[in-house]
Structure formats: structure tokens, C-alpha cells
Amino acid sequence: MDAWHIGVIGGSGLYDGLDLEDGQEIAVSSSFGEPSGPVTTGKLGGVRFTFLSRHGAGHRFSPSSVNYRANIDVLKRCGVTDVVSLSAIGSLREEMAPGHFVAVDQFIDRTEGRERSFFGAGMVAHVSLADPVCARLSALAADAAQAAGAEVHRGGCYIAIEGPQFSTRAESRLYRQWGADVIGMTAMPEARLAREAELPYAVLGMVTDYDAWRDEAAGVEAADVFATMKANAATARAAMVVLAGRLPEDRAPVPADTALDGALATAPDAREWKIITQLDAIAKRVLR
Ligand SMILES: CSC[C@H]1O[C@H](OP(=O)(O)O)[C@H](O)[C@@H]1O
Ligand SMILES: Nc1ncnc2[nH]cnc12
């Protein structure tokens, strides 16, 4: 029987983590550099959860300076089976109001210059990203958030901007025309990397503000974002408790578990040892 092990990446305002039974803080090393900090691992209702604060203790890492590769690598090394991101998002749709939750299912990536792959010269891989979110995990997270009292929107396209500044009014209107529903600065390249690591990934976004597209309104202010996030954090934590209680006993496989099947392009005798060693956790299943 396959057991669940949920990795939770906590975003802005979720630095304290989850209320884990027997929680232990562990510093895990990554072959991809320094992660945002130590993980905390423990149990919720008998299910193992491992929490990592995306921006680190005291919110030290900006969206551009988070080492997304090390963070995902560390979760993989911990034996996590599925990753839930709890993130602050701005809304590009009237109906997605501050305080609401959105179970994101698509992305547009406008980030620049971030490390977006574990693979590269010496070990090339091309995974599919058509469906970047695990439908099962996303539905479970959405159900859990609803049961915890949140108003939940199922499905939504998240545009990831580089930041750290919020968008201009013109950009915000453009993103709406592109079909984006919510906006943030961190889910990319995180979702890409989770897929390469064969970790089913879901984003439970918490709407903290309306982005700058509304003519009559003031622009986005970080203080408002933090205040709304603080109010939402308790619901997000409660949602994880509900999620733990609702996971099916046996974890049946999903497509993301085997994302690297057929994805490795580099011939075995052309692969570089240095990279293979670096990928000892991420690609262990296909490189052994
Ligand atoms: C503080 S508002 C901007 C900041 O909040 C979100 O971060 P996270 O996804 O980690 O909650 C957003 O993406 C920005 O990085
Ligand atoms: N309006 C916004 N733009 C980008 N990232 C955000 N995170 C929270 N609100 C945001």
C-alpha cells in the first residue's frame, strides 16, 4: 500500500507552518544549493506532512531570489509524494474576491532569469506541462478549503510575474485579456520543477487583493496583502488538517508520478556524471 506524504510550501504570511504532531525541524542539504530554510516534518491525523517556508524565516527571500530548485529537491529528498503550495494571489476577476481561495489549474509564465529546470547540458529532459497541476490533489485541496470555511473557486489561470513590484494598470488589463484569472510571483518555476521531480503539484491560492485593473480603485499595497494573508492563514492551516483526514487510505498513482518516463533525451553513454550525481534524488527512479 502506498502512503501519502504531503509537502506544503507556505508562501507570504504562512511562515509559522502547520500545527504538526511530533514536528521536527530538519536542515536538509540539496545538490542544487541552499533551500529557503529547514523543513518541519510531522503528522496531521496520521498522515506525514513536511512544511517548507518559501520565503524563509523572516521572509528573507524575494520571489526572484528563492532557490526553487533546492526547495523542490529537498522535498523530494524528504520522500514527499505530493506538493501543495499555499500562496498569496491577486485577483484579475471581479468574482474572485479578496478572502476567496482559488484552486489554480493553469499558468502563464512571465518570470525572467530564474532557474527553471533541473536538467540541461549533459542530461536533457523534456516533460509535458500541458496539465501542470495534479487534478486529484487540487480537488482534494479545494474540497478541504471549502470544508474549512473558505469560498473556493475551482480552476483558474495564474500568471506568474517576476516582480517584486506589483503590475502597472496597463499590464494588469493585458493579463486579463490573455485569460489570466489570478496573479502571483512564485508558482513559476515551482510548478515546472515539481513536474520534473515527478511530484504532483497543486496551488491553493488565497486572494489578498484585486490587482491594478480596476480603474476606480487604488493600486495594490503590500500592507493590504499582508493583512488579508494573515486573516487567511488560519483557514489555510485548517484546510490542511481537513485534507489529512480526507486522503484516501491508499495513494493510487497519478500521471505526474512518472513524468520522466520517455522524457530523457540524452543517450545513456552521452550523459555527464556530474549532472547524474546532482539528480540523485530528482531523477532517481529513471536514472538508477
Ligand atoms: C506579499 S505580496 C507578493 C508576494 O506574495 C506572494 O508570494 P507567495 O506565493 O509566496 O505567497 C506573491 O507571489 C509574491 O511573491
Ligand atoms: N496583485 C498581486 N500581484 C502579484 N503578486 C501578488 N501576490 C498577492 N497579490 C499579488
PDB file of C-alpha atoms and ligand atoms in Angstrom:
ATOM      1  CA  MET A   1       0.000   0.000   0.000  1.00  0.00           C
ATOM      2  CA  ASP A   2       1.422   3.411  -0.953  1.00  0.00           C
ATOM      3  CA  ALA A   3       1.335   6.074   1.756  1.00  0.00           C
ATOM      4  CA  TRP A   4       0.813   9.787   1.300  1.00  0.00           C
ATOM      5  CA  HIS A   5       3.443  12.277   2.327  1.00  0.00           C
ATOM      6  CA  ILE A   6       2.270  15.819   1.680  1.00  0.00           C
ATOM      7  CA  GLY A   7       4.801  18.575   1.187  1.00  0.00           C
ATOM      8  CA  VAL A   8       3.426  22.035   1.896  1.00  0.00           C
ATOM      9  CA  ILE A   9       5.197  25.130   0.631  1.00  0.00           C
ATOM     10  CA  GLY A  10       3.978  28.082   2.642  1.00  0.00           C
ATOM     11  CA  GLY A  11       4.062  31.468   0.979  1.00  0.00           C
ATOM     12  CA  SER A  12       3.725  35.035   2.199  1.00  0.00           C
ATOM     13  CA  GLY A  13       2.149  35.178   5.645  1.00  0.00           C
ATOM     14  CA  LEU A  14       2.442  31.436   6.268  1.00  0.00           C
ATOM     15  CA  TYR A  15       5.808  31.380   7.962  1.00  0.00           C
ATOM     16  CA  ASP A  16       4.743  29.560  11.123  1.00  0.00           C
ATOM     17  CA  GLY A  17       3.917  26.399   9.291  1.00  0.00           C
ATOM     18  CA  LEU A  18       1.351  23.810  10.269  1.00  0.00           C
ATOM     19  CA  ASP A  19       0.456  22.514  13.702  1.00  0.00           C
ATOM     20  CA  LEU A  20       2.190  19.176  13.209  1.00  0.00           C
ATOM     21  CA  GLU A  21       2.160  16.360  15.768  1.00  0.00           C
ATOM     22  CA  ASP A  22       5.735  15.435  16.771  1.00  0.00           C
ATOM     23  CA  GLY A  23       7.002  18.190  14.474  1.00  0.00           C
ATOM     24  CA  GLN A  24      10.762  18.084  13.932  1.00  0.00           C
ATOM     25  CA  GLU A  25      12.829  20.756  12.240  1.00  0.00           C
ATOM     26  CA  ILE A  26      15.445  19.287   9.903  1.00  0.00           C
ATOM     27  CA  ALA A  27      18.050  21.039   7.736  1.00  0.00           C
ATOM     28  CA  VAL A  28      18.204  19.026   4.517  1.00  0.00           C
ATOM     29  CA  SER A  29      21.021  19.644   2.029  1.00  0.00           C
ATOM     30  CA  SER A  30      20.372  19.918  -1.675  1.00  0.00           C
ATOM     31  CA  SER A  31      22.697  19.347  -4.614  1.00  0.00           C
ATOM     32  CA  PHE A  32      21.123  22.478  -6.116  1.00  0.00           C
ATOM     33  CA  GLY A  33      22.296  24.939  -3.465  1.00  0.00           C
ATOM     34  CA  GLU A  34      20.678  26.417  -0.383  1.00  0.00           C
ATOM     35  CA  PRO A  35      16.942  25.910   0.143  1.00  0.00           C
ATOM     36  CA  SER A  36      14.854  28.638   1.793  1.00  0.00           C
ATOM     37  CA  GLY A  37      15.424  27.031   5.192  1.00  0.00           C
ATOM     38  CA  PRO A  38      14.939  23.865   7.197  1.00  0.00           C
ATOM     39  CA  VAL A  39      11.813  21.787   6.759  1.00  0.00           C
ATOM     40  CA  THR A  40       9.464  20.828   9.565  1.00  0.00           C
ATOM     41  CA  THR A  41       8.173  17.296   9.339  1.00  0.00           C
ATOM     42  CA  GLY A  42       5.491  15.655  11.462  1.00  0.00           C
ATOM     43  CA  LYS A  43       1.990  14.247  11.257  1.00  0.00           C
ATOM     44  CA  LEU A  44      -1.520  15.556  10.810  1.00  0.00           C
ATOM     45  CA  GLY A  45      -4.176  12.968  11.612  1.00  0.00           C
ATOM     46  CA  GLY A  46      -1.741  10.125  10.996  1.00  0.00           C
ATOM     47  CA  VAL A  47      -0.505  11.451   7.638  1.00  0.00           C
ATOM     48  CA  ARG A  48       3.060  12.697   7.223  1.00  0.00           C
ATOM     49  CA  PHE A  49       3.368  16.355   6.267  1.00  0.00           C
ATOM     50  CA  THR A  50       6.568  18.259   5.591  1.00  0.00           C
ATOM     51  CA  PHE A  51       6.437  22.049   5.604  1.00  0.00           C
ATOM     52  CA  LEU A  52       8.836  24.498   3.980  1.00  0.00           C
ATOM     53  CA  SER A  53       8.540  28.273   4.174  1.00  0.00           C
ATOM     54  CA  ARG A  54       9.104  29.570   0.629  1.00  0.00           C
ATOM     55  CA  HIS A  55      10.484  32.959   1.632  1.00  0.00           C
ATOM     56  CA  GLY A  56      12.426  31.601   4.600  1.00  0.00           C
ATOM     57  CA  ALA A  57      12.455  32.688   8.244  1.00  0.00           C
ATOM     58  CA  GLY A  58      11.603  36.377   8.485  1.00  0.00           C
ATOM     59  CA  HIS A  59      10.676  36.469   4.757  1.00  0.00           C
ATOM     60  CA  ARG A  60      14.287  36.899   3.591  1.00  0.00           C
ATOM     61  CA  PHE A  61      13.957  35.633   0.030  1.00  0.00           C
ATOM     62  CA  SER A  62      12.200  37.672  -2.662  1.00  0.00           C
ATOM     63  CA  PRO A  63      10.281  35.828  -5.410  1.00  0.00           C
ATOM     64  CA  SER A  64      13.372  36.250  -7.631  1.00  0.00           C
ATOM     65  CA  SER A  65      15.871  35.002  -5.055  1.00  0.00           C
ATOM     66  CA  VAL A  66      14.031  31.913  -3.810  1.00  0.00           C
ATOM     67  CA  ASN A  67      16.043  28.835  -4.802  1.00  0.00           C
ATOM     68  CA  TYR A  68      13.066  26.939  -6.240  1.00  0.00           C
ATOM     69  CA  ARG A  69      15.258  24.043  -7.403  1.00  0.00           C
ATOM     70  CA  ALA A  70      16.761  23.466  -3.968  1.00  0.00           C
ATOM     71  CA  ASN A  71      13.328  23.697  -2.336  1.00  0.00           C
ATOM     72  CA  ILE A  72      11.789  21.063  -4.606  1.00  0.00           C
ATOM     73  CA  ASP A  73      14.915  18.888  -4.383  1.00  0.00           C
ATOM     74  CA  VAL A  74      14.748  18.995  -0.586  1.00  0.00           C
ATOM     75  CA  LEU A  75      11.088  17.958  -0.557  1.00  0.00           C
ATOM     76  CA  LYS A  76      11.907  15.098  -2.918  1.00  0.00           C
ATOM     77  CA  ARG A  77      14.773  14.023  -0.650  1.00  0.00           C
ATOM     78  CA  CYS A  78      12.352  14.004   2.303  1.00  0.00           C
ATOM     79  CA  GLY A  79      10.206  11.452   0.471  1.00  0.00           C
ATOM     80  CA  VAL A  80       7.295  13.769  -0.200  1.00  0.00           C
ATOM     81  CA  THR A  81       4.746  12.274  -2.628  1.00  0.00           C
ATOM     82  CA  ASP A  82       2.635  15.365  -3.393  1.00  0.00           C
ATOM     83  CA  VAL A  83       3.185  19.132  -3.037  1.00  0.00           C
ATOM     84  CA  VAL A  84       0.582  21.728  -2.073  1.00  0.00           C
ATOM     85  CA  SER A  85       1.551  25.376  -2.429  1.00  0.00           C
ATOM     86  CA  LEU A  86      -0.297  27.855  -0.223  1.00  0.00           C
ATOM     87  CA  SER A  87       0.166  31.213  -1.909  1.00  0.00           C
ATOM     88  CA  ALA A  88      -0.998  34.797  -1.825  1.00  0.00           C
ATOM     89  CA  ILE A  89      -2.521  35.876  -5.146  1.00  0.00           C
ATOM     90  CA  GLY A  90      -4.010  39.000  -6.633  1.00  0.00           C
ATOM     91  CA  SER A  91      -7.337  38.758  -8.441  1.00  0.00           C
ATOM     92  CA  LEU A  92      -7.908  39.658 -12.085  1.00  0.00           C
ATOM     93  CA  ARG A  93     -11.624  38.769 -11.905  1.00  0.00           C
ATOM     94  CA  GLU A  94     -14.408  40.549 -10.067  1.00  0.00           C
ATOM     95  CA  GLU A  95     -15.901  37.275  -8.782  1.00  0.00           C
ATOM     96  CA  MET A  96     -12.598  36.156  -7.210  1.00  0.00           C
ATOM     97  CA  ALA A  97     -12.783  38.491  -4.255  1.00  0.00           C
ATOM     98  CA  PRO A  98     -10.218  39.098  -1.509  1.00  0.00           C
ATOM     99  CA  GLY A  99     -10.550  36.342   1.074  1.00  0.00           C
ATOM    100  CA  HIS A 100     -11.571  33.749  -1.516  1.00  0.00           C
ATOM    101  CA  PHE A 101      -9.436  30.721  -2.361  1.00  0.00           C
ATOM    102  CA  VAL A 102      -8.615  29.627  -5.920  1.00  0.00           C
ATOM    103  CA  ALA A 103      -7.502  26.107  -6.847  1.00  0.00           C
ATOM    104  CA  VAL A 104      -5.324  27.120  -9.781  1.00  0.00           C
ATOM    105  CA  ASP A 105      -5.136  24.778 -12.777  1.00  0.00           C
ATOM    106  CA  GLN A 106      -3.133  26.670 -15.447  1.00  0.00           C
ATOM    107  CA  PHE A 107      -0.199  29.049 -15.636  1.00  0.00           C
ATOM    108  CA  ILE A 108       1.242  31.747 -17.842  1.00  0.00           C
ATOM    109  CA  ASP A 109       4.910  32.254 -17.047  1.00  0.00           C
ATOM    110  CA  ARG A 110       6.262  35.805 -17.350  1.00  0.00           C
ATOM    111  CA  THR A 111       9.174  35.300 -14.969  1.00  0.00           C
ATOM    112  CA  GLU A 112      12.680  36.035 -16.220  1.00  0.00           C
ATOM    113  CA  GLY A 113      16.099  34.667 -15.416  1.00  0.00           C
ATOM    114  CA  ARG A 114      15.068  32.082 -12.839  1.00  0.00           C
ATOM    115  CA  GLU A 115      16.482  28.559 -12.928  1.00  0.00           C
ATOM    116  CA  ARG A 116      13.544  26.706 -14.421  1.00  0.00           C
ATOM    117  CA  SER A 117      14.853  23.178 -14.938  1.00  0.00           C
ATOM    118  CA  PHE A 118      16.834  20.519 -13.115  1.00  0.00           C
ATOM    119  CA  PHE A 119      18.085  19.302 -16.466  1.00  0.00           C
ATOM    120  CA  GLY A 120      20.419  20.861 -19.034  1.00  0.00           C
ATOM    121  CA  ALA A 121      23.621  20.230 -20.946  1.00  0.00           C
ATOM    122  CA  GLY A 122      24.798  16.678 -20.254  1.00  0.00           C
ATOM    123  CA  MET A 123      21.347  15.464 -19.269  1.00  0.00           C
ATOM    124  CA  VAL A 124      18.478  16.826 -21.331  1.00  0.00           C
ATOM    125  CA  ALA A 125      14.847  16.091 -20.450  1.00  0.00           C
ATOM    126  CA  HIS A 126      11.530  17.355 -21.796  1.00  0.00           C
ATOM    127  CA  VAL A 127       8.497  16.716 -19.588  1.00  0.00           C
ATOM    128  CA  SER A 128       4.921  17.530 -20.517  1.00  0.00           C
ATOM    129  CA  LEU A 129       3.434  20.591 -18.828  1.00  0.00           C
ATOM    130  CA  ALA A 130       0.084  20.719 -20.612  1.00  0.00           C
ATOM    131  CA  ASP A 131      -1.692  19.932 -17.361  1.00  0.00           C
ATOM    132  CA  PRO A 132       0.692  21.454 -14.821  1.00  0.00           C
ATOM    133  CA  VAL A 133      -1.484  20.795 -11.790  1.00  0.00           C
ATOM    134  CA  CYS A 134      -2.466  17.398 -10.396  1.00  0.00           C
ATOM    135  CA  ALA A 135      -6.257  17.281 -10.768  1.00  0.00           C
ATOM    136  CA  ARG A 136      -6.676  14.863  -7.860  1.00  0.00           C
ATOM    137  CA  LEU A 137      -4.550  16.839  -5.419  1.00  0.00           C
ATOM    138  CA  SER A 138      -6.112  20.125  -6.485  1.00  0.00           C
ATOM    139  CA  ALA A 139      -9.654  18.781  -5.982  1.00  0.00           C
ATOM    140  CA  LEU A 140      -8.736  17.360  -2.574  1.00  0.00           C
ATOM    141  CA  ALA A 141      -7.198  20.688  -1.540  1.00  0.00           C
ATOM    142  CA  ALA A 142     -10.195  22.647  -2.845  1.00  0.00           C
ATOM    143  CA  ASP A 143     -12.650  20.363  -1.002  1.00  0.00           C
ATOM    144  CA  ALA A 144     -10.606  20.732   2.161  1.00  0.00           C
ATOM    145  CA  ALA A 145     -10.503  24.533   1.916  1.00  0.00           C
ATOM    146  CA  GLN A 146     -14.259  24.631   1.372  1.00  0.00           C
ATOM    147  CA  ALA A 147     -14.852  22.370   4.367  1.00  0.00           C
ATOM    148  CA  ALA A 148     -12.604  24.703   6.395  1.00  0.00           C
ATOM    149  CA  GLY A 149     -14.988  27.548   5.584  1.00  0.00           C
ATOM    150  CA  ALA A 150     -13.410  29.183   2.542  1.00  0.00           C
ATOM    151  CA  GLU A 151     -15.227  30.334  -0.576  1.00  0.00           C
ATOM    152  CA  VAL A 152     -13.390  28.303  -3.221  1.00  0.00           C
ATOM    153  CA  HIS A 153     -13.086  28.751  -6.994  1.00  0.00           C
ATOM    154  CA  ARG A 154     -12.122  25.550  -8.782  1.00  0.00           C
ATOM    155  CA  GLY A 155      -9.850  26.290 -11.703  1.00  0.00           C
ATOM    156  CA  GLY A 156      -8.128  29.496 -12.661  1.00  0.00           C
ATOM    157  CA  CYS A 157      -5.169  30.619 -14.714  1.00  0.00           C
ATOM    158  CA  TYR A 158      -2.293  32.048 -12.651  1.00  0.00           C
ATOM    159  CA  ILE A 159       0.052  34.491 -14.347  1.00  0.00           C
ATOM    160  CA  ALA A 160       3.475  34.494 -12.722  1.00  0.00           C
ATOM    161  CA  ILE A 161       5.290  37.829 -12.946  1.00  0.00           C
ATOM    162  CA  GLU A 162       8.897  38.461 -11.986  1.00  0.00           C
ATOM    163  CA  GLY A 163       8.107  41.239  -9.502  1.00  0.00           C
ATOM    164  CA  PRO A 164       8.958  42.254  -6.903  1.00  0.00           C
ATOM    165  CA  GLN A 165       6.921  45.303  -7.948  1.00  0.00           C
ATOM    166  CA  PHE A 166       3.212  44.812  -8.494  1.00  0.00           C
ATOM    167  CA  SER A 167       1.906  45.339 -12.042  1.00  0.00           C
ATOM    168  CA  THR A 168       1.061  48.566 -13.809  1.00  0.00           C
ATOM    169  CA  ARG A 169      -2.583  49.139 -14.699  1.00  0.00           C
ATOM    170  CA  ALA A 170      -1.768  48.501 -18.379  1.00  0.00           C
ATOM    171  CA  GLU A 171      -0.079  45.179 -17.580  1.00  0.00           C
ATOM    172  CA  SER A 172      -2.921  44.125 -15.330  1.00  0.00           C
ATOM    173  CA  ARG A 173      -5.512  44.813 -18.069  1.00  0.00           C
ATOM    174  CA  LEU A 174      -3.345  42.977 -20.608  1.00  0.00           C
ATOM    175  CA  TYR A 175      -3.147  39.880 -18.388  1.00  0.00           C
ATOM    176  CA  ARG A 176      -6.944  39.847 -18.146  1.00  0.00           C
ATOM    177  CA  GLN A 177      -7.143  39.898 -21.944  1.00  0.00           C
ATOM    178  CA  TRP A 178      -4.723  36.977 -22.062  1.00  0.00           C
ATOM    179  CA  GLY A 179      -7.151  34.945 -19.976  1.00  0.00           C
ATOM    180  CA  ALA A 180      -5.309  35.039 -16.682  1.00  0.00           C
ATOM    181  CA  ASP A 181      -7.576  34.962 -13.618  1.00  0.00           C
ATOM    182  CA  VAL A 182      -5.102  35.484 -10.793  1.00  0.00           C
ATOM    183  CA  ILE A 183      -1.596  36.843 -10.432  1.00  0.00           C
ATOM    184  CA  GLY A 184       1.408  35.984  -8.305  1.00  0.00           C
ATOM    185  CA  MET A 185       5.198  35.854  -8.378  1.00  0.00           C
ATOM    186  CA  THR A 186       6.157  32.363  -7.251  1.00  0.00           C
ATOM    187  CA  ALA A 187       4.230  29.429  -8.760  1.00  0.00           C
ATOM    188  CA  MET A 188       6.604  29.511 -11.708  1.00  0.00           C
ATOM    189  CA  PRO A 189       9.109  27.941 -11.976  1.00  0.00           C
ATOM    190  CA  GLU A 190       7.955  25.947  -8.931  1.00  0.00           C
ATOM    191  CA  ALA A 191       5.288  24.067 -10.913  1.00  0.00           C
ATOM    192  CA  ARG A 192       7.760  23.241 -13.725  1.00  0.00           C
ATOM    193  CA  LEU A 193      10.291  21.889 -11.258  1.00  0.00           C
ATOM    194  CA  ALA A 194       7.735  19.849  -9.336  1.00  0.00           C
ATOM    195  CA  ARG A 195       6.746  18.184 -12.605  1.00  0.00           C
ATOM    196  CA  GLU A 196      10.375  17.362 -13.427  1.00  0.00           C
ATOM    197  CA  ALA A 197      10.749  15.948  -9.930  1.00  0.00           C
ATOM    198  CA  GLU A 198       7.668  13.758 -10.543  1.00  0.00           C
ATOM    199  CA  LEU A 199       5.865  15.462  -7.681  1.00  0.00           C
ATOM    200  CA  PRO A 200       2.134  16.060  -8.242  1.00  0.00           C
ATOM    201  CA  TYR A 201       1.620  19.773  -7.529  1.00  0.00           C
ATOM    202  CA  ALA A 202      -1.358  21.956  -6.637  1.00  0.00           C
ATOM    203  CA  VAL A 203      -1.703  25.633  -5.762  1.00  0.00           C
ATOM    204  CA  LEU A 204      -4.278  26.767  -3.256  1.00  0.00           C
ATOM    205  CA  GLY A 205      -4.154  30.486  -3.885  1.00  0.00           C
ATOM    206  CA  MET A 206      -5.560  32.891  -1.342  1.00  0.00           C
ATOM    207  CA  VAL A 207      -6.810  36.118  -2.875  1.00  0.00           C
ATOM    208  CA  THR A 208      -5.328  39.043  -0.983  1.00  0.00           C
ATOM    209  CA  ASP A 209      -6.253  41.914  -3.312  1.00  0.00           C
ATOM    210  CA  TYR A 210      -7.711  42.988  -6.626  1.00  0.00           C
ATOM    211  CA  ASP A 211      -4.801  43.673  -8.962  1.00  0.00           C
ATOM    212  CA  ALA A 212      -4.465  47.093 -10.635  1.00  0.00           C
ATOM    213  CA  TRP A 213      -7.002  46.565 -13.457  1.00  0.00           C
ATOM    214  CA  ARG A 214      -9.914  48.251 -11.709  1.00  0.00           C
ATOM    215  CA  ASP A 215      -9.977  51.849 -12.923  1.00  0.00           C
ATOM    216  CA  GLU A 216     -11.568  53.378  -9.875  1.00  0.00           C
ATOM    217  CA  ALA A 217      -9.507  51.570  -7.273  1.00  0.00           C
ATOM    218  CA  ALA A 218      -6.132  52.319  -5.712  1.00  0.00           C
ATOM    219  CA  GLY A 219      -3.225  50.110  -6.825  1.00  0.00           C
ATOM    220  CA  VAL A 220      -2.040  47.088  -4.855  1.00  0.00           C
ATOM    221  CA  GLU A 221      -0.410  47.845  -1.494  1.00  0.00           C
ATOM    222  CA  ALA A 222       1.771  45.233   0.196  1.00  0.00           C
ATOM    223  CA  ALA A 223       0.381  46.135   3.628  1.00  0.00           C
ATOM    224  CA  ASP A 224      -3.147  45.196   2.495  1.00  0.00           C
ATOM    225  CA  VAL A 225      -1.824  41.963   1.024  1.00  0.00           C
ATOM    226  CA  PHE A 226      -0.112  41.013   4.302  1.00  0.00           C
ATOM    227  CA  ALA A 227      -3.193  41.902   6.378  1.00  0.00           C
ATOM    228  CA  THR A 228      -5.514  39.771   4.229  1.00  0.00           C
ATOM    229  CA  MET A 229      -2.985  36.960   4.212  1.00  0.00           C
ATOM    230  CA  LYS A 230      -2.799  36.975   7.978  1.00  0.00           C
ATOM    231  CA  ALA A 231      -6.573  36.655   8.150  1.00  0.00           C
ATOM    232  CA  ASN A 232      -6.496  33.777   5.652  1.00  0.00           C
ATOM    233  CA  ALA A 233      -3.634  31.840   7.179  1.00  0.00           C
ATOM    234  CA  ALA A 234      -5.781  30.162   9.829  1.00  0.00           C
ATOM    235  CA  THR A 235      -8.198  28.912   7.158  1.00  0.00           C
ATOM    236  CA  ALA A 236      -5.304  27.602   5.087  1.00  0.00           C
ATOM    237  CA  ARG A 237      -3.923  25.735   8.087  1.00  0.00           C
ATOM    238  CA  ALA A 238      -7.367  24.325   8.910  1.00  0.00           C
ATOM    239  CA  ALA A 239      -7.686  23.209   5.283  1.00  0.00           C
ATOM    240  CA  MET A 240      -4.523  21.113   5.633  1.00  0.00           C
ATOM    241  CA  VAL A 241      -5.985  19.378   8.696  1.00  0.00           C
ATOM    242  CA  VAL A 242      -9.157  18.575   6.743  1.00  0.00           C
ATOM    243  CA  LEU A 243      -7.059  17.411   3.794  1.00  0.00           C
ATOM    244  CA  ALA A 244      -5.160  14.987   6.033  1.00  0.00           C
ATOM    245  CA  GLY A 245      -8.429  13.487   7.230  1.00  0.00           C
ATOM    246  CA  ARG A 246      -9.838  13.095   3.727  1.00  0.00           C
ATOM    247  CA  LEU A 247      -6.963  11.489   1.857  1.00  0.00           C
ATOM    248  CA  PRO A 248      -7.875   8.033   0.596  1.00  0.00           C
ATOM    249  CA  GLU A 249      -6.150   5.292   2.620  1.00  0.00           C
ATOM    250  CA  ASP A 250      -4.124   4.107  -0.337  1.00  0.00           C
ATOM    251  CA  ARG A 251      -2.374   6.559  -2.629  1.00  0.00           C
ATOM    252  CA  ALA A 252      -3.198   5.386  -6.170  1.00  0.00           C
ATOM    253  CA  PRO A 253      -0.708   6.525  -8.832  1.00  0.00           C
ATOM    254  CA  VAL A 254      -1.266   9.675 -10.928  1.00  0.00           C
ATOM    255  CA  PRO A 255       0.395  10.659 -14.240  1.00  0.00           C
ATOM    256  CA  ALA A 256       2.831  13.116 -12.607  1.00  0.00           C
ATOM    257  CA  ASP A 257       4.424  10.224 -10.673  1.00  0.00           C
ATOM    258  CA  THR A 258       6.001   9.021 -13.913  1.00  0.00           C
ATOM    259  CA  ALA A 259       6.520  12.348 -15.744  1.00  0.00           C
ATOM    260  CA  LEU A 260      10.100  11.439 -16.654  1.00  0.00           C
ATOM    261  CA  ASP A 261       9.138   8.256 -18.500  1.00  0.00           C
ATOM    262  CA  GLY A 262      10.269   8.789 -22.078  1.00  0.00           C
ATOM    263  CA  ALA A 263      11.373  12.372 -21.293  1.00  0.00           C
ATOM    264  CA  LEU A 264      15.149  11.838 -21.143  1.00  0.00           C
ATOM    265  CA  ALA A 265      16.664  12.859 -24.464  1.00  0.00           C
ATOM    266  CA  THR A 266      20.368  12.344 -23.754  1.00  0.00           C
ATOM    267  CA  ALA A 267      21.679   8.909 -24.686  1.00  0.00           C
ATOM    268  CA  PRO A 268      22.962   6.922 -21.677  1.00  0.00           C
ATOM    269  CA  ASP A 269      26.575   6.999 -22.892  1.00  0.00           C
ATOM    270  CA  ALA A 270      26.412  10.785 -23.511  1.00  0.00           C
ATOM    271  CA  ARG A 271      25.220  11.637 -20.002  1.00  0.00           C
ATOM    272  CA  GLU A 272      27.515  13.551 -17.686  1.00  0.00           C
ATOM    273  CA  TRP A 273      28.294  12.009 -14.333  1.00  0.00           C
ATOM    274  CA  LYS A 274      28.347  15.345 -12.570  1.00  0.00           C
ATOM    275  CA  ILE A 275      24.733  16.012 -13.530  1.00  0.00           C
ATOM    276  CA  ILE A 276      23.591  12.467 -12.885  1.00  0.00           C
ATOM    277  CA  THR A 277      25.001  12.781  -9.376  1.00  0.00           C
ATOM    278  CA  GLN A 278      23.249  16.108  -8.871  1.00  0.00           C
ATOM    279  CA  LEU A 279      19.992  14.480  -9.955  1.00  0.00           C
ATOM    280  CA  ASP A 280      20.320  11.612  -7.446  1.00  0.00           C
ATOM    281  CA  ALA A 281      17.003  12.490  -5.790  1.00  0.00           C
ATOM    282  CA  ILE A 282      15.052  14.190  -8.590  1.00  0.00           C
ATOM    283  CA  ALA A 283      15.573  11.540 -11.246  1.00  0.00           C
ATOM    284  CA  LYS A 284      16.460   8.542  -9.090  1.00  0.00           C
ATOM    285  CA  ARG A 285      13.568   6.473 -10.434  1.00  0.00           C
ATOM    286  CA  VAL A 286      14.705   6.743 -14.064  1.00  0.00           C
ATOM    287  CA  LEU A 287      18.480   7.025 -13.646  1.00  0.00           C
ATOM    288  CA  ARG A 288      19.198   4.002 -11.471  1.00  0.00           C
TER     289      ARG A 288
HETATM  290  C1  LIG B   1       3.473  39.937  -0.359  1.00  0.00           C
HETATM  291  S1  LIG B   1       2.632  40.040  -1.835  1.00  0.00           S
HETATM  292  C2  LIG B   1       3.668  39.406  -3.058  1.00  0.00           C
HETATM  293  C3  LIG B   1       4.202  38.048  -2.793  1.00  0.00           C
HETATM  294  O1  LIG B   1       3.201  37.212  -2.217  1.00  0.00           O
HETATM  295  C4  LIG B   1       3.098  36.047  -2.999  1.00  0.00           C
HETATM  296  O2  LIG B   1       4.062  35.122  -2.539  1.00  0.00           O
HETATM  297  P1  LIG B   1       3.701  33.609  -2.218  1.00  0.00           P
HETATM  298  O3  LIG B   1       3.234  32.998  -3.494  1.00  0.00           O
HETATM  299  O4  LIG B   1       4.964  33.018  -1.736  1.00  0.00           O
HETATM  300  O5  LIG B   1       2.604  33.627  -1.181  1.00  0.00           O
HETATM  301  C5  LIG B   1       3.393  36.586  -4.388  1.00  0.00           C
HETATM  302  O6  LIG B   1       3.645  35.572  -5.308  1.00  0.00           O
HETATM  303  C6  LIG B   1       4.545  37.467  -4.124  1.00  0.00           C
HETATM  304  O7  LIG B   1       5.744  36.771  -4.056  1.00  0.00           O
HETATM  305  N1  LIG B   2      -1.577  41.686  -7.067  1.00  0.00           N
HETATM  306  C1  LIG B   2      -0.566  40.825  -6.950  1.00  0.00           C
HETATM  307  N2  LIG B   2       0.370  40.744  -7.920  1.00  0.00           N
HETATM  308  C2  LIG B   2       1.393  39.864  -7.793  1.00  0.00           C
HETATM  309  N3  LIG B   2       1.551  39.045  -6.762  1.00  0.00           N
HETATM  310  C3  LIG B   2       0.658  39.094  -5.775  1.00  0.00           C
HETATM  311  N4  LIG B   2       0.546  38.407  -4.641  1.00  0.00           N
HETATM  312  C4  LIG B   2      -0.533  38.839  -3.992  1.00  0.00           C
HETATM  313  N5  LIG B   2      -1.166  39.799  -4.704  1.00  0.00           N
HETATM  314  C5  LIG B   2      -0.445  39.991  -5.830  1.00  0.00           C
END
